[in-house]
mmCIF file with all atom_site columns, C-alpha atoms in Angstrom:
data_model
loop_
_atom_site.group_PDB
_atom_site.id
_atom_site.type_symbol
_atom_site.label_atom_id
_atom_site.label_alt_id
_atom_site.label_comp_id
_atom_site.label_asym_id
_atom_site.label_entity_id
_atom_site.label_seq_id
_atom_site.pdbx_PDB_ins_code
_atom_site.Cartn_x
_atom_site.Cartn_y
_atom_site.Cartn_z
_atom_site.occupancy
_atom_site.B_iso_or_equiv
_atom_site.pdbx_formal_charge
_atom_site.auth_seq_id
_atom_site.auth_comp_id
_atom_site.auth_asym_id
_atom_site.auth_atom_id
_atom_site.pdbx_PDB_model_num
ATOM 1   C CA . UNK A 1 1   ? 0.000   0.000   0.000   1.00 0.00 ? 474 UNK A CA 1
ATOM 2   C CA . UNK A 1 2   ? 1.692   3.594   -1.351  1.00 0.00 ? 475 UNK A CA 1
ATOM 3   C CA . UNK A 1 3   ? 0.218   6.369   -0.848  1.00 0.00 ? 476 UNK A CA 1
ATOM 4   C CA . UNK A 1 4   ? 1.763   9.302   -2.490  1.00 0.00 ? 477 UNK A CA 1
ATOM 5   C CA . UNK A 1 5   ? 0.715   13.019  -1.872  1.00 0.00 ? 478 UNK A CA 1
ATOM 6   C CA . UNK A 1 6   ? 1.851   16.276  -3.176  1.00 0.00 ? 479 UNK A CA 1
ATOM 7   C CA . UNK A 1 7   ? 2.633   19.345  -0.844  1.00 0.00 ? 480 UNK A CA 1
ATOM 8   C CA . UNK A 1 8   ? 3.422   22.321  -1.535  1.00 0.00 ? 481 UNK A CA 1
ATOM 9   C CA . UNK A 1 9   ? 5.341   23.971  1.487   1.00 0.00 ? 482 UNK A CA 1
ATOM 10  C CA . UNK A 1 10  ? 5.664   27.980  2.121   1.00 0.00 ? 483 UNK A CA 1
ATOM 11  C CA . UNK A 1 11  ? 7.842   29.585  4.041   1.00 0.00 ? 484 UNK A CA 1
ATOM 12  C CA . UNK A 1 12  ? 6.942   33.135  4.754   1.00 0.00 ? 485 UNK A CA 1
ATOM 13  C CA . UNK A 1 13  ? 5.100   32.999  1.729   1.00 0.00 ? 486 UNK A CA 1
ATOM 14  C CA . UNK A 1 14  ? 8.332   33.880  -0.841  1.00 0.00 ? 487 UNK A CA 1
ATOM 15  C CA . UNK A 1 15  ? 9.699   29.985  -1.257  1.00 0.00 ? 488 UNK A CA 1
ATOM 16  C CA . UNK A 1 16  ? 8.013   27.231  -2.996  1.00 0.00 ? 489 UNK A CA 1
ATOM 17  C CA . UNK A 1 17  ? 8.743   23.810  -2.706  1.00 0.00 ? 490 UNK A CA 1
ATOM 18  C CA . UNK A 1 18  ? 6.710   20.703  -4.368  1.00 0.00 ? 491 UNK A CA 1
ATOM 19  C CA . UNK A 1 19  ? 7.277   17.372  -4.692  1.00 0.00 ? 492 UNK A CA 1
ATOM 20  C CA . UNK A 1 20  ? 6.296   13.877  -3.966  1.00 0.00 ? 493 UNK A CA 1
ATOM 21  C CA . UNK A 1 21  ? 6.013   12.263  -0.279  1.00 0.00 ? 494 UNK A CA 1
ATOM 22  C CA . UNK A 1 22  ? 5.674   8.888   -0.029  1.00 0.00 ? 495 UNK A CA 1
ATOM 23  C CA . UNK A 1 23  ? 3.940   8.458   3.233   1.00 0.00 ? 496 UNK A CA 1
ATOM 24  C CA . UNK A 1 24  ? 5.389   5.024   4.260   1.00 0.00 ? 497 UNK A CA 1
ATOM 25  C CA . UNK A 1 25  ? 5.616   6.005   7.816   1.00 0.00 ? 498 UNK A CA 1
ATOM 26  C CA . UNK A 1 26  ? 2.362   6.719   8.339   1.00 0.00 ? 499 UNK A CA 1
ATOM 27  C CA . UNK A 1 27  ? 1.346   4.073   6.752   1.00 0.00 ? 500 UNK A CA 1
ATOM 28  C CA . UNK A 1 28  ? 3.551   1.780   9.167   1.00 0.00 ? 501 UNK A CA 1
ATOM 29  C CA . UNK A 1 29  ? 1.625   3.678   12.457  1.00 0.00 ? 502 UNK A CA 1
ATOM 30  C CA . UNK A 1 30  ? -1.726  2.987   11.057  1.00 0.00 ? 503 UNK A CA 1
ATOM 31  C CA . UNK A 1 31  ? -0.893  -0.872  10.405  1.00 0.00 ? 504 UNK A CA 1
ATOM 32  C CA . UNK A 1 32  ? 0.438   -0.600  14.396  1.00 0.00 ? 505 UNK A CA 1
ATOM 33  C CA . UNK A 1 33  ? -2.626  0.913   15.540  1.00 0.00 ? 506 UNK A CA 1
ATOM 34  C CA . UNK A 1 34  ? -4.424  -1.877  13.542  1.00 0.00 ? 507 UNK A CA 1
ATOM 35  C CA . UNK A 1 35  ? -2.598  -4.819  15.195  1.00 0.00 ? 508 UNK A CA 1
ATOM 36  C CA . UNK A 1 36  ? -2.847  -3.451  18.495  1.00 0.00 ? 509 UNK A CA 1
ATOM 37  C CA . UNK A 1 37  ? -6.266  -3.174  18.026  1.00 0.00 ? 510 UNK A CA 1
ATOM 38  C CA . UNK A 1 38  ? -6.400  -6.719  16.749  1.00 0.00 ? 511 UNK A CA 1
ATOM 39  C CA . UNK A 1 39  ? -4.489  -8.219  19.385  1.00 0.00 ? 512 UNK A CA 1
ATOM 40  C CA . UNK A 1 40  ? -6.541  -6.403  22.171  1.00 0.00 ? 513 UNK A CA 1
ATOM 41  C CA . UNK A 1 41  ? -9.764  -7.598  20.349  1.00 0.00 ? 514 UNK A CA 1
ATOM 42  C CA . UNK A 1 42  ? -8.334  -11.826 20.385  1.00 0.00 ? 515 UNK A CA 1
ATOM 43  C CA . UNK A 1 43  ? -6.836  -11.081 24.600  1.00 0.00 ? 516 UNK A CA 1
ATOM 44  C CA . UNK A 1 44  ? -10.243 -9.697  24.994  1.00 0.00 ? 517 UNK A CA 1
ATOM 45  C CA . UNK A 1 45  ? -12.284 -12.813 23.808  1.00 0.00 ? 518 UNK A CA 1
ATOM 46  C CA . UNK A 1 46  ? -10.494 -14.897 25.406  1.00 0.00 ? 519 UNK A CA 1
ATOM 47  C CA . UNK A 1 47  ? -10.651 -13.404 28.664  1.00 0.00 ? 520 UNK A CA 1
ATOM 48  C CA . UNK A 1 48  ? -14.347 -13.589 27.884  1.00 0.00 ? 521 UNK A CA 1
ATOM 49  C CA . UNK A 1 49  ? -14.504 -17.201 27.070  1.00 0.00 ? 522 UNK A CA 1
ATOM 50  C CA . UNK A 1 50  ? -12.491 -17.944 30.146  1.00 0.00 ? 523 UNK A CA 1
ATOM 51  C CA . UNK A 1 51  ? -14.642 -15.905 32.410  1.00 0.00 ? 524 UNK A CA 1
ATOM 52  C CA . UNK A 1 52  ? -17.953 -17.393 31.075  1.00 0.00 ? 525 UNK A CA 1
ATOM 53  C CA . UNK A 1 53  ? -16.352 -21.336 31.206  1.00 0.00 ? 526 UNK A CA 1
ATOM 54  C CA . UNK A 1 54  ? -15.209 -20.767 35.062  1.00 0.00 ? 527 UNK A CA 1
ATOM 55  C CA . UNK A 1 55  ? -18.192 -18.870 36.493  1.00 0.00 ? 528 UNK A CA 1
ATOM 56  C CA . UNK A 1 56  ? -20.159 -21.275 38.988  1.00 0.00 ? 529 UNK A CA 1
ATOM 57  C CA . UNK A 1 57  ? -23.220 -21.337 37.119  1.00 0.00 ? 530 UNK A CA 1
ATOM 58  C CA . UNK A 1 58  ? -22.651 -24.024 34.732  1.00 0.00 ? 531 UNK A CA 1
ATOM 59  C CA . UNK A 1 59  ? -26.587 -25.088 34.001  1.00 0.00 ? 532 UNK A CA 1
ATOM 60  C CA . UNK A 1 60  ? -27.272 -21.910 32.016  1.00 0.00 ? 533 UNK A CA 1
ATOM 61  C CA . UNK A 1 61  ? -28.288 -23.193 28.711  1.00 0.00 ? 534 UNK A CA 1
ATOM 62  C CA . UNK A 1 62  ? -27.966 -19.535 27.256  1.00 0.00 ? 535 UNK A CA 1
ATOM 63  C CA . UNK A 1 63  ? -24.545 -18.866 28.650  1.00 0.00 ? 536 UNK A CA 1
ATOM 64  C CA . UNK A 1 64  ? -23.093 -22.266 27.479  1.00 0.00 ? 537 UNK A CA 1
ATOM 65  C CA . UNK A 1 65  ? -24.470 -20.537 23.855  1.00 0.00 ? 538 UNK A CA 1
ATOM 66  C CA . UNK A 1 66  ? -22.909 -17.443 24.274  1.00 0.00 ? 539 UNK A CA 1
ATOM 67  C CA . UNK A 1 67  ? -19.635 -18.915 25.280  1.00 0.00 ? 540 UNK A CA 1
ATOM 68  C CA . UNK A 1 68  ? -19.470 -20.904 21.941  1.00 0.00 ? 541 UNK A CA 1
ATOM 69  C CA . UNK A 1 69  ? -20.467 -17.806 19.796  1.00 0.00 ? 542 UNK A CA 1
ATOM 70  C CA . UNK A 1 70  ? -17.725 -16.601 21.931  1.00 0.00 ? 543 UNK A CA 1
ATOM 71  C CA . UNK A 1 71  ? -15.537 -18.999 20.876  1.00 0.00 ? 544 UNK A CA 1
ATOM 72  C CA . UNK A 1 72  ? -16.678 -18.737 17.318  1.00 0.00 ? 545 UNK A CA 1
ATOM 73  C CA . UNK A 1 73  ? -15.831 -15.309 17.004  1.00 0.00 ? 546 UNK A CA 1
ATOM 74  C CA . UNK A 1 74  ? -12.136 -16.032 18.807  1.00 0.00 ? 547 UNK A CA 1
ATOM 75  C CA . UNK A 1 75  ? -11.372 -17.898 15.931  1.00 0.00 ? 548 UNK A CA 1
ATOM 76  C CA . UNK A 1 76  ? -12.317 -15.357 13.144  1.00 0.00 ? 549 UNK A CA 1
ATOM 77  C CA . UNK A 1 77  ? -10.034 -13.268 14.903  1.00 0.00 ? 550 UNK A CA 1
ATOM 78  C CA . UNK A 1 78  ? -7.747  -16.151 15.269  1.00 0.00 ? 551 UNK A CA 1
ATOM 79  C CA . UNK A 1 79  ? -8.106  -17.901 11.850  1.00 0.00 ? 552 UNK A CA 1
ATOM 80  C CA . UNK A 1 80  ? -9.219  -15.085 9.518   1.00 0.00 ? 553 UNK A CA 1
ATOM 81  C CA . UNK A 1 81  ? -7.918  -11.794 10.947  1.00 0.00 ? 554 UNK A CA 1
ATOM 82  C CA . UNK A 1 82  ? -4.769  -12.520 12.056  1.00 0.00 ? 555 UNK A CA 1
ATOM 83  C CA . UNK A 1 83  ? -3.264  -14.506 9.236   1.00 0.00 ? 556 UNK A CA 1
ATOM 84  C CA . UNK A 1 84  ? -4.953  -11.289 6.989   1.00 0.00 ? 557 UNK A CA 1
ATOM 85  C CA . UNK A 1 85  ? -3.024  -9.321  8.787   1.00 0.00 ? 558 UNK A CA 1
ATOM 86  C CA . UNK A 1 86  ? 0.275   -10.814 8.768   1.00 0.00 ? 559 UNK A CA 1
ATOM 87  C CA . UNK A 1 87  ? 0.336   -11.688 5.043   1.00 0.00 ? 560 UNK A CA 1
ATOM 88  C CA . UNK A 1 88  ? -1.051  -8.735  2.775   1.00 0.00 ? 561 UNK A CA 1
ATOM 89  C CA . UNK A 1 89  ? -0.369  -5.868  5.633   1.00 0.00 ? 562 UNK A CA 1
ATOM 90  C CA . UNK A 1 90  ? 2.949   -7.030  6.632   1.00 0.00 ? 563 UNK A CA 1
ATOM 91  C CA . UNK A 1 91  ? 3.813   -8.869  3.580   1.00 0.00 ? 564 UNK A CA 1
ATOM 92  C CA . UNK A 1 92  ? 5.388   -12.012 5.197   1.00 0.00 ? 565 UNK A CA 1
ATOM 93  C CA . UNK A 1 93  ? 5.244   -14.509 2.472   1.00 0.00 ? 566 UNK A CA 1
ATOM 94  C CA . UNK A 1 94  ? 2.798   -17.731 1.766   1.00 0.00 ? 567 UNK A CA 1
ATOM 95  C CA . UNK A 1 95  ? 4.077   -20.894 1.722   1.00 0.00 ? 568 UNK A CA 1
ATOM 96  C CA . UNK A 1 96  ? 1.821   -23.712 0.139   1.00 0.00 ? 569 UNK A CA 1
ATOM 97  C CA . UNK A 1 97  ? 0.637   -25.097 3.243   1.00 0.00 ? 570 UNK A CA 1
ATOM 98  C CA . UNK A 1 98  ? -0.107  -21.473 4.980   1.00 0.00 ? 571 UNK A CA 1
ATOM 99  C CA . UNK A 1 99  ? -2.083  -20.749 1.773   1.00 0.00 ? 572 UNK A CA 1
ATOM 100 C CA . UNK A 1 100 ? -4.170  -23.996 1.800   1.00 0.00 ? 573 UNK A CA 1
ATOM 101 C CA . UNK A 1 101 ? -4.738  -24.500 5.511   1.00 0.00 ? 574 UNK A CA 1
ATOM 102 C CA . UNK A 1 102 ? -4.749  -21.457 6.792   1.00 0.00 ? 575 UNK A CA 1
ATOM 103 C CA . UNK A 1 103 ? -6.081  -19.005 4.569   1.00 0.00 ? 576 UNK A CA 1
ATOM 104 C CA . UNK A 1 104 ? -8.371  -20.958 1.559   1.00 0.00 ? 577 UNK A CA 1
ATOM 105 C CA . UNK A 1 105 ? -10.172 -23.450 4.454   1.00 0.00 ? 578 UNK A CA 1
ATOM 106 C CA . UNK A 1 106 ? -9.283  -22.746 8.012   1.00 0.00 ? 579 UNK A CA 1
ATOM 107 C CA . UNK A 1 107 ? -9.860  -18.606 7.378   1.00 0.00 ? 580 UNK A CA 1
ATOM 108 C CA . UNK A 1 108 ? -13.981 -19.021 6.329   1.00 0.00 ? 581 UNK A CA 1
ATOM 109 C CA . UNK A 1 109 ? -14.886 -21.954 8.875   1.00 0.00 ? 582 UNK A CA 1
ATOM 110 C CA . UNK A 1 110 ? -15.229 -19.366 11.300  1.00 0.00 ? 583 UNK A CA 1
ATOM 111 C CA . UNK A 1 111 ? -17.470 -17.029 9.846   1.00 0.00 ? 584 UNK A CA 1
ATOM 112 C CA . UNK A 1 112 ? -20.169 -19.716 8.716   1.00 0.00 ? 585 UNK A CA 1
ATOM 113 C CA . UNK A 1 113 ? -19.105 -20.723 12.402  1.00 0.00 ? 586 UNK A CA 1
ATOM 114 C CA . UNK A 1 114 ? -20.190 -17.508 14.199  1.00 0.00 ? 587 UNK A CA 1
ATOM 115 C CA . UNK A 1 115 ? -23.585 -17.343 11.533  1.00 0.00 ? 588 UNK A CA 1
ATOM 116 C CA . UNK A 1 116 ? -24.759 -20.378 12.498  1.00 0.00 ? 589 UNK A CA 1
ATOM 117 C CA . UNK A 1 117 ? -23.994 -19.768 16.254  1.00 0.00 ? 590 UNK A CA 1
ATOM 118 C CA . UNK A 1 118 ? -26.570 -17.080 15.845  1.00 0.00 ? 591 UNK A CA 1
ATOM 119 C CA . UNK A 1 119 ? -29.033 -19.029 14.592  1.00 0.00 ? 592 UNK A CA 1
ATOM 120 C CA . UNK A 1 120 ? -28.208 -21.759 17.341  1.00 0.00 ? 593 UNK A CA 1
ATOM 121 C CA . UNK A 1 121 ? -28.851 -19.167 20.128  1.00 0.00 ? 594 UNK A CA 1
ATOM 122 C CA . UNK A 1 122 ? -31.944 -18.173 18.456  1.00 0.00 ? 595 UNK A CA 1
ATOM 123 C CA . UNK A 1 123 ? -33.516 -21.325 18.259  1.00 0.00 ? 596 UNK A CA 1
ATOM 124 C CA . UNK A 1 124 ? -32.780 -22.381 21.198  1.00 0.00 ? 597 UNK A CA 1
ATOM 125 C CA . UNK A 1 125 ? -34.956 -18.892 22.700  1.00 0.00 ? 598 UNK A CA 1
ATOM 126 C CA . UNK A 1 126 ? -37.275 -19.390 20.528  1.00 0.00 ? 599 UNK A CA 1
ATOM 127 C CA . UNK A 1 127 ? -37.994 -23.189 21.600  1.00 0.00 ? 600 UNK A CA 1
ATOM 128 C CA . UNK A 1 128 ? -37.358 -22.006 25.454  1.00 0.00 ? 601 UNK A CA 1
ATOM 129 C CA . UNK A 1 129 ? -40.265 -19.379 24.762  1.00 0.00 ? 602 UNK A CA 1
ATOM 130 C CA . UNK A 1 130 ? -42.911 -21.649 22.937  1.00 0.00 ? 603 UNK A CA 1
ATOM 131 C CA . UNK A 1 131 ? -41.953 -24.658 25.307  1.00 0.00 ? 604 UNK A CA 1
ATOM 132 C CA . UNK A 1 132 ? -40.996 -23.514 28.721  1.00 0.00 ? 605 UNK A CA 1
ATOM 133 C CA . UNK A 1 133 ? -41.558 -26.733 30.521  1.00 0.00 ? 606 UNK A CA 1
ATOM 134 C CA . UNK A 1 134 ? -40.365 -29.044 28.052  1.00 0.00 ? 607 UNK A CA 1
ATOM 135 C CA . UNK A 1 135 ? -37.028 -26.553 27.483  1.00 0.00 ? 608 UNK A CA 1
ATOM 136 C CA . UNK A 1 136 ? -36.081 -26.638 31.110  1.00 0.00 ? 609 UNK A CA 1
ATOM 137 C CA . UNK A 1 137 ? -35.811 -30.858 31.225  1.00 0.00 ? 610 UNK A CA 1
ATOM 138 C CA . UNK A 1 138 ? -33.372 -30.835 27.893  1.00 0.00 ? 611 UNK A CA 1
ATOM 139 C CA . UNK A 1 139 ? -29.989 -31.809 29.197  1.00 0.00 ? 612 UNK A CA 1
ATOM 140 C CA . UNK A 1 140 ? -26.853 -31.768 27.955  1.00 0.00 ? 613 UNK A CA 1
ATOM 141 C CA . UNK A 1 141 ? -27.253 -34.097 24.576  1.00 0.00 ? 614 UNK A CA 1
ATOM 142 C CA . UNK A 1 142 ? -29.323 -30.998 23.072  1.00 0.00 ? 615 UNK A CA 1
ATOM 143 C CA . UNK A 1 143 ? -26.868 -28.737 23.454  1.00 0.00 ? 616 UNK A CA 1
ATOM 144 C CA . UNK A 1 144 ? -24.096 -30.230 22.476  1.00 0.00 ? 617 UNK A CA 1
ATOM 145 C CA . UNK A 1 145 ? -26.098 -31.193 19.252  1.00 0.00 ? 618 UNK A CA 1
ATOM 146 C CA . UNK A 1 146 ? -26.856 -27.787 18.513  1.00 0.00 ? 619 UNK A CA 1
ATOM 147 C CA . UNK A 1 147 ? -23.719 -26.196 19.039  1.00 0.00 ? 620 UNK A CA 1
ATOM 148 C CA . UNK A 1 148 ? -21.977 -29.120 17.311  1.00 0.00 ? 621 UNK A CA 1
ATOM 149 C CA . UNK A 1 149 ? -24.468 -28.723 14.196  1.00 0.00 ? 622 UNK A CA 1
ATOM 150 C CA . UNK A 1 150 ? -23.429 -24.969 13.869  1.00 0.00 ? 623 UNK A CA 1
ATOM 151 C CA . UNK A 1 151 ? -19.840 -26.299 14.237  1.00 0.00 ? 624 UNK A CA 1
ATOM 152 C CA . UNK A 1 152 ? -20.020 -29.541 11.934  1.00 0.00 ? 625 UNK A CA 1
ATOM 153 C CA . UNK A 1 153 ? -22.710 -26.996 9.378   1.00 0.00 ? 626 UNK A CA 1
ATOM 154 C CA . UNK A 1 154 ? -19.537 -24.650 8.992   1.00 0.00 ? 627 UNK A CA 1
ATOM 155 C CA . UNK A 1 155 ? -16.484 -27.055 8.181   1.00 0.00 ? 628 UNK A CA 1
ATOM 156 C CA . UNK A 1 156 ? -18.829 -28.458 5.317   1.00 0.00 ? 629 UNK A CA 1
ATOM 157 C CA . UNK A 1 157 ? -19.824 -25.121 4.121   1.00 0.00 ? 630 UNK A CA 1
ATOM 158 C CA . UNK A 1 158 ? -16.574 -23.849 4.000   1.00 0.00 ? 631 UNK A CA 1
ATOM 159 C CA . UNK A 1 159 ? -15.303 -26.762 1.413   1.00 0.00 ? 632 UNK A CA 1
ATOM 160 C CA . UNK A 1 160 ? -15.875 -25.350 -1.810  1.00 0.00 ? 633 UNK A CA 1
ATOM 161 C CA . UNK A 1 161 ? -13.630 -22.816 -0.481  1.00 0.00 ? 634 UNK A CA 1
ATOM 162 C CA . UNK A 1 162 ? -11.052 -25.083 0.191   1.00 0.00 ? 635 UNK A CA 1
ATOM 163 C CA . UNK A 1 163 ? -11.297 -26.886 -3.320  1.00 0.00 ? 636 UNK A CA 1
ATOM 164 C CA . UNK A 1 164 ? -11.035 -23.595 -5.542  1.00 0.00 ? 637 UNK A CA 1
ATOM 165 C CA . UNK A 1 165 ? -8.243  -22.156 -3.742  1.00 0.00 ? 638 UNK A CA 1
ATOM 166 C CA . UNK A 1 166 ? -4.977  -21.499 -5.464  1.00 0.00 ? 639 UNK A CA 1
ATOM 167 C CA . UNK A 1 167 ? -1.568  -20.980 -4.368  1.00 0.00 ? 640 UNK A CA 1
ATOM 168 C CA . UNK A 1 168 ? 0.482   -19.156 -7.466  1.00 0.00 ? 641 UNK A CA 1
ATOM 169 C CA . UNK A 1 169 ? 4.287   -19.475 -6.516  1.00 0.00 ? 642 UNK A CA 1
ATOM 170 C CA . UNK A 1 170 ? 5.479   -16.929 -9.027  1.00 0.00 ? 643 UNK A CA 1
ATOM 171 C CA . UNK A 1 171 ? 4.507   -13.629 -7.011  1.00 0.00 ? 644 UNK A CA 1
ATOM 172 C CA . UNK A 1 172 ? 3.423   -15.575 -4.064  1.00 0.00 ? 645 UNK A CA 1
ATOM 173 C CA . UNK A 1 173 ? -0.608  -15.109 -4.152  1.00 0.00 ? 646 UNK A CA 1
ATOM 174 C CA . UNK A 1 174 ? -2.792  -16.980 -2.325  1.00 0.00 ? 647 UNK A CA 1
ATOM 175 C CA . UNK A 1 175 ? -6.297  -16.801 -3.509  1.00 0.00 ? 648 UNK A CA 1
ATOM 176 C CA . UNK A 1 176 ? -9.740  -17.918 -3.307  1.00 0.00 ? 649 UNK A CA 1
ATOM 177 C CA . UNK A 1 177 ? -11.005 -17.988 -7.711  1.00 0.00 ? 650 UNK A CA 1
ATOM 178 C CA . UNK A 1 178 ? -14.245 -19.558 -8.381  1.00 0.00 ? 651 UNK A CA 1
ATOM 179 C CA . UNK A 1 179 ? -15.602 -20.869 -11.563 1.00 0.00 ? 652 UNK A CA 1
ATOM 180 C CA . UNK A 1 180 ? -18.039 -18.682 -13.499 1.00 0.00 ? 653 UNK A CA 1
ATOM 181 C CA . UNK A 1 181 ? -20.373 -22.098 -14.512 1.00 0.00 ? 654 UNK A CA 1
ATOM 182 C CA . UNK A 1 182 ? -20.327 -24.303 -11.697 1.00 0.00 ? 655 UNK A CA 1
ATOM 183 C CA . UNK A 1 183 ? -21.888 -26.928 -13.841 1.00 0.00 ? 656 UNK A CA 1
ATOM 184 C CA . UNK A 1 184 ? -21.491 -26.700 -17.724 1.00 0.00 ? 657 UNK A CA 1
#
């Protein structure tokens, strides 16, 4: 990223100086600024998971759904963000097994991940409000089935991700390129 700019500086109003600035070290701040925010962001979450897995009440359906959105959204900041970061703002360079893991599969798991956390939570309120009796004897099998759908729902959804990803070795581009026609 280059930004240029062109100033034209006065002193006392008699000199006149232009040129071309590139602004590299501002851009360098603003990438700082961006990582610290970032990294603050993933510490954050975390504490939050931690602090919602070790508080004593552990029957609350709706916090053990919270804490896995939680956790969902820990890894798009894990998985998605931070990889981002590091390879097209910093420009440390892909390898073939970075670019296929990390980036092409691992780096949209996540975000169908979190989505379908949502809808979790949601119908699990929305089952807890039309059934309130039959809500409150549903043990543990029913919620580890839902959050595991939202979890199992993204890793499958995220494979046609995986399969048109490509890894280019000449400038070092990892990429996601779909077909136009699917099916010819």
């Amino acid at each position: 990223m280059n930004l240029n700019y062109n100033m034209t500086l006065h002193s006392n109003g008699s000199n006149n100086i232009s040129g071309t600035v590139h602004n590299r070290d501002i851009d360098y701040q603003v990438l700082k600024w961006i990582s610290l925010i970032i990294l603050v962001g993933i510490i954050g979450l975390n504490i939050f998971v931690l602090a919602l897995l070790l508080s004593r009440n552990n029957k609350s359906r709706m916090k053990f759904f919270v804490a896995n959105l939680a956790f969902a959204d820990l890894c798009v900041g894990t998985f998605f963000v931070l990889p981002e970061t590091l390879f097209n703002w910093f420009e440390v360079q892909w390898n073939a097994y970075a670019c296929y893991i990390l980036y092409v599969y691992f780096s949209m798991v996540p975000f169908y991940v979190s989505t379908y956390a949502i809808v979790v939570l949601s119908i699990d309120r929305a089952y807890v409000i039309a059934k309130p009796l039959a809500a409150a004897s549903k043990g543990n099998t029913y919620r580890y089935g839902l959050a595991l759908s939202a979890w199992c729902l993204g890793c499958l959804l995220a494979i046609p991700y995986g399969v048109f990803g490509v890894y280019t070795t000449d400038n070092n581009k990892c990429e996601q390129i779909f077909p136009n026609k699917l099916v010819s």
